Every structure is written in C-alpha cells, then in structure tokens.
C-alpha cells in the first residue's frame, strides 16, 4: 500500500475553510461611496444591489438587510408570527434559521433530516400537517425550509402541501445562493424564489459577501413594502419621527451594498468554481474507504457552497479534523442539531432527530473557497486519506 504524500509546503500555508474573494470593482465602488459621501443606509448602491439581486435570483422584489438573520426575523414579522404560533424548521441547520422564531416568542417545531439531501424530511412535515388537517387541529403559522450547504431542499411536495393548507413557506437560502431545481414542476427556479419569502446571507464565509448583510426576496409587493418599512425603523413617510409600529435598524449600508454589487458580478464564475471543486473532491474521495461523499439529488443543481462529507464514526471524524488542523487546513464539523442545545431543548422534534444526530456527529466540511487551488485541494485530500490510513501516526 502506498501512502499519499503531503507536499512539504503543507507546514507553511494555512488553507481556510471559505474565504471571501473580492475583485477589482469592489475598491472602485467603495471609492465611489467615499467620494460621494454616501456611506450609510441611504445611497444608490443599496437600491442597485436590491434590483440586481432580484434579477439574479429571479424574484420580483428584494429588500436589503443588515444580516441574513435580520432578513429571517423580518420574514417572521411580515407574516405576523408571534406568541402562540408554531413554525416548522429543520433541527439540522445553523442556529440563525431558528433564533428569529424565538425572538418573536413563537414556538419552533423541529423537523428531522432526510438522508437524500440532509435537509428537512418533507414526509414528516406532510404526515404531521395532513394529520392535523384530519383532526381539525391548528396549523403551523409558517414552514421554514433551509437549503443547507448549497443543496436545495425538496420543495415541490412541500410547496404543494403549503398551498393546499394555506401555510406560508419561508426559504432560508442563506447558504445556497445560485442553487436551483433541475427537474419537476420547479425546474429552472432558484432557491429563495419558490416560497412566499426567501432569505439570503452575505456574511464573510457565504458565496458572496458584503462584509455582513442579507436579503429578503418575495414576489408579493405588499410583503416587500412592509419588509422595507420594518428594516427602516418603521418610519412613516411624510411625518417626521413618526413610527406606526415597532421597527428595526436593519437596513444595509451603502458601503456594504457597494461590495454586494461588485460580488454579484462574480456570481456566475464563483458558482462554476465551486462546482468544479466539488466534482474534483468527489472524484478523488468517492472510493476512499471510510468516506461518504455528499448526496446529489438528481432533481437539484446545488451551488456547492461548502463541500461536506460523512465519516464512519464521530471518533474518525474528530481524528480527521485533528489531522487537518495539524497541517494548517481549516475544516469544520457540521452544526449541533437545534434540539440538543439549551434554547431549543423543550421543542418538539418530529422524527426524533436521529438522522440529524447522525449527520451532525459524522459530518465535516472541507476547504471550499473559490480561491482554493488544485494543489491545495490535493493537499487536503492527501491529509484526509492519511488520517484514515494511518490513524495513529503523528
Ligand atoms: C449564515 C446563515 C444565516 C444567517 O446569516 P447572517 O448573515 O450570518 O446573519 C442563516 N441561516 C443559515 C442556514 C446560515 O448559514
């Protein structure tokens, strides 16, 4: 058995998990903000970013927010979600998907994952909603699907269910900008444009970044107007310092939006790069004993935001993490399922959470920056193979 070699440069260069890649137009647009003194939450780049983002994803309206979490919070507000309301949300997601449910004093109902996408198990949601319908029990006030790690959730059946019962569907597309549906009734549609509201993030590690920021998308003009109203302190036009409801300071700044406009110009090439990296990872890791490559549902075009694999056990996963860390390679475990953390400990978990627990304990994301070179990628792969073949060597 020949062991993979780690190139000697491996001890010097750190490989980040997912770093921003800013291009030349970023500095030009930022300079324009500085020159014109439009640095805050009013300015031409905010409107332009909203317009161009809406066009890029295929939504009618886009409302820029100070973060993805803010966008999700505003989504809860415009749907009038409050105390006593239930919102269905997957248990296996980043915590920001669900915190806004608690901000609103509403009740999250957590949904276990399915093997085929690691996203929420739509069958569990269907069984619950249809059973409630038969019993005449109260319906959830909204269902929030999350497209994790760049992979679309199975929305076709979920959308039909929501339409049948008049339940608004929110999509947390924070990790999956540019992913789309490849088959069925949603073919050609991008994530974040299927439900009543879509939410995106431009945090530093996301596909495109504004430093920090988010976007809410919708085809419903009334919801878009109310969202914009809420992000700007619910200030009432024409009346100085009059606010007709409780609003937020959630508007994106012009500086951040200038970065967003620049980043959008790279969206297509970023998506191509992520796809190429993911295909290359899968080609090389597919036959490595102990590794399960990420699922690829035939009806989806993922964005391949992060490339994440499963190991056989939690111990093996931790061992690979350790080894990568020793080589200066930044890899990360996946999230702790919500039902295992204090704020959600009392929440109901449809399906029990066993699938989510399994993915969470065995999962690991590998470096996926658009700046990752093939040489660096080979270093990552070699380090993973080495950890699995020589678990105890140092
Ligand atoms: C990043 C992320 C968010 C939150 O976005 P921020 O811009 O960091 O507030 C929400 N949901 C998911 C699934 C995310 O990955």
CSV table of N, CA and C and ligand atoms in Angstrom, one decimal, residues 65-72 92-98 144 146-149 172-176 199-206 211-215 305 335, ligand 1:
chain,number,residue,atom,x,y,z
A,65,UNK,N,-30.9,43.8,3.8
A,65,UNK,CA,-31.0,43.8,5.3
A,65,UNK,C,-29.5,43.8,5.8
A,66,UNK,N,-29.4,44.1,7.1
A,66,UNK,CA,-28.0,44.2,7.7
A,66,UNK,C,-27.4,42.8,7.9
A,67,UNK,N,-28.2,41.8,7.9
A,67,UNK,CA,-27.7,40.4,8.0
A,67,UNK,C,-28.8,39.4,7.5
A,68,UNK,N,-28.3,38.2,7.3
A,68,UNK,CA,-29.3,37.1,6.9
A,68,UNK,C,-30.3,36.9,8.1
A,69,UNK,N,-29.7,36.9,9.3
A,69,UNK,CA,-30.6,36.7,10.5
A,69,UNK,C,-31.7,37.8,10.5
A,70,UNK,N,-31.3,39.0,10.2
A,70,UNK,CA,-32.3,40.1,10.2
A,70,UNK,C,-33.3,39.9,9.1
A,71,UNK,N,-32.9,39.3,8.0
A,71,UNK,CA,-33.9,39.0,6.9
A,71,UNK,C,-34.9,38.0,7.4
A,72,UNK,N,-34.4,37.0,8.1
A,72,UNK,CA,-35.3,35.9,8.6
A,72,UNK,C,-36.2,36.5,9.6
A,92,UNK,N,-31.6,20.3,11.9
A,92,UNK,CA,-30.2,20.3,11.4
A,92,UNK,C,-30.0,21.5,10.5
A,93,UNK,N,-29.6,22.6,11.2
A,93,UNK,CA,-29.3,23.9,10.4
A,93,UNK,C,-28.4,24.7,11.3
A,94,UNK,N,-28.0,25.8,10.8
A,94,UNK,CA,-27.3,26.8,11.6
A,94,UNK,C,-28.3,27.5,12.5
A,95,UNK,N,-28.0,27.9,13.7
A,95,UNK,CA,-28.9,28.4,14.7
A,95,UNK,C,-29.7,29.6,14.2
A,96,UNK,N,-29.1,30.4,13.3
A,96,UNK,CA,-29.7,31.6,12.9
A,96,UNK,C,-31.0,31.4,12.1
A,97,UNK,N,-31.2,30.1,11.6
A,97,UNK,CA,-32.5,29.8,10.9
A,97,UNK,C,-33.7,29.9,11.9
A,98,UNK,N,-33.4,29.5,13.2
A,98,UNK,CA,-34.5,29.4,14.1
A,98,UNK,C,-34.5,30.4,15.2
A,144,UNK,N,-40.6,26.8,7.6
A,144,UNK,CA,-39.4,27.4,7.1
A,144,UNK,C,-38.5,26.2,6.6
A,146,UNK,N,-34.9,25.1,4.9
A,146,UNK,CA,-33.5,25.6,4.8
A,146,UNK,C,-32.8,24.8,3.8
A,147,UNK,N,-32.1,25.5,2.9
A,147,UNK,CA,-31.3,24.8,1.9
A,147,UNK,C,-29.9,24.8,2.4
A,148,UNK,N,-29.5,23.6,3.0
A,148,UNK,CA,-28.2,23.7,3.7
A,148,UNK,C,-27.0,23.4,2.7
A,149,UNK,N,-25.9,24.1,3.0
A,149,UNK,CA,-24.6,23.8,2.4
A,149,UNK,C,-24.6,23.9,0.9
A,172,UNK,N,-35.0,29.6,3.9
A,172,UNK,CA,-33.7,30.1,4.3
A,172,UNK,C,-32.7,29.6,3.3
A,173,UNK,N,-32.3,30.5,2.4
A,173,UNK,CA,-31.4,30.2,1.3
A,173,UNK,C,-30.0,30.8,1.6
A,174,UNK,N,-29.8,31.1,2.9
A,174,UNK,CA,-28.5,31.8,3.2
A,174,UNK,C,-27.3,31.1,2.7
A,175,UNK,N,-27.3,29.8,2.6
A,175,UNK,CA,-26.1,29.0,2.2
A,175,UNK,C,-26.2,28.6,0.8
A,176,UNK,N,-27.2,29.0,0.1
A,176,UNK,CA,-27.4,28.3,-1.2
A,176,UNK,C,-27.7,29.2,-2.4
A,199,UNK,N,-34.8,34.1,2.1
A,199,UNK,CA,-33.8,34.9,2.9
A,199,UNK,C,-32.4,34.5,2.5
A,200,UNK,N,-31.5,35.4,2.3
A,200,UNK,CA,-30.1,35.2,1.9
A,200,UNK,C,-29.2,35.9,2.9
A,201,UNK,N,-27.9,35.4,2.9
A,201,UNK,CA,-26.9,36.0,3.8
A,201,UNK,C,-25.7,36.4,3.0
A,202,UNK,N,-25.0,37.5,3.3
A,202,UNK,CA,-23.8,37.9,2.7
A,202,UNK,C,-22.7,38.0,3.8
A,203,UNK,N,-22.7,37.1,4.7
A,203,UNK,CA,-21.7,37.1,5.8
A,203,UNK,C,-20.4,36.7,5.1
A,204,UNK,N,-19.3,36.9,5.8
A,204,UNK,CA,-18.0,36.7,5.2
A,204,UNK,C,-17.7,35.4,4.6
A,205,UNK,N,-18.3,34.3,5.1
A,205,UNK,CA,-18.0,33.0,4.6
A,205,UNK,C,-19.0,32.5,3.6
A,206,UNK,N,-20.0,33.3,3.2
A,206,UNK,CA,-21.0,32.9,2.3
A,206,UNK,C,-20.5,33.0,0.8
A,211,UNK,N,-19.3,41.8,3.6
A,211,UNK,CA,-18.8,42.0,4.9
A,211,UNK,C,-19.8,41.4,5.9
A,212,UNK,N,-21.0,41.9,5.9
A,212,UNK,CA,-22.1,41.4,6.7
A,212,UNK,C,-23.3,41.9,6.0
A,213,UNK,N,-24.4,41.1,5.8
A,213,UNK,CA,-25.6,41.6,5.2
A,213,UNK,C,-26.5,40.5,4.8
A,214,UNK,N,-27.7,40.8,4.4
A,214,UNK,CA,-28.6,39.8,4.0
A,214,UNK,C,-29.6,40.4,3.0
A,215,UNK,N,-30.5,39.5,2.5
A,215,UNK,CA,-31.5,40.0,1.6
A,215,UNK,C,-32.8,39.2,1.8
A,305,UNK,N,-21.8,25.3,-2.0
A,305,UNK,CA,-21.2,26.3,-1.2
A,305,UNK,C,-20.1,25.8,-0.3
A,335,UNK,N,-23.2,21.5,12.1
A,335,UNK,CA,-23.8,22.1,13.3
A,335,UNK,C,-24.3,21.1,14.3
B,1,LIG,C1,-25.3,32.3,7.6
B,1,LIG,C2,-26.7,31.7,7.9
B,1,LIG,C3,-27.7,32.5,8.4
B,1,LIG,C4,-27.5,33.9,8.9
B,1,LIG,O1,-26.9,34.8,8.2
B,1,LIG,P1,-26.1,36.0,8.8
B,1,LIG,O2,-25.9,36.9,7.7
B,1,LIG,O3,-24.8,35.4,9.4
B,1,LIG,O4,-26.9,36.6,9.9
B,1,LIG,C5,-29.0,32.0,8.5
B,1,LIG,N1,-29.2,30.7,8.1
B,1,LIG,C6,-28.3,29.9,7.7
B,1,LIG,C7,-28.6,28.5,7.3
B,1,LIG,C8,-26.9,30.4,7.6
B,1,LIG,O5,-26.0,29.5,7.2
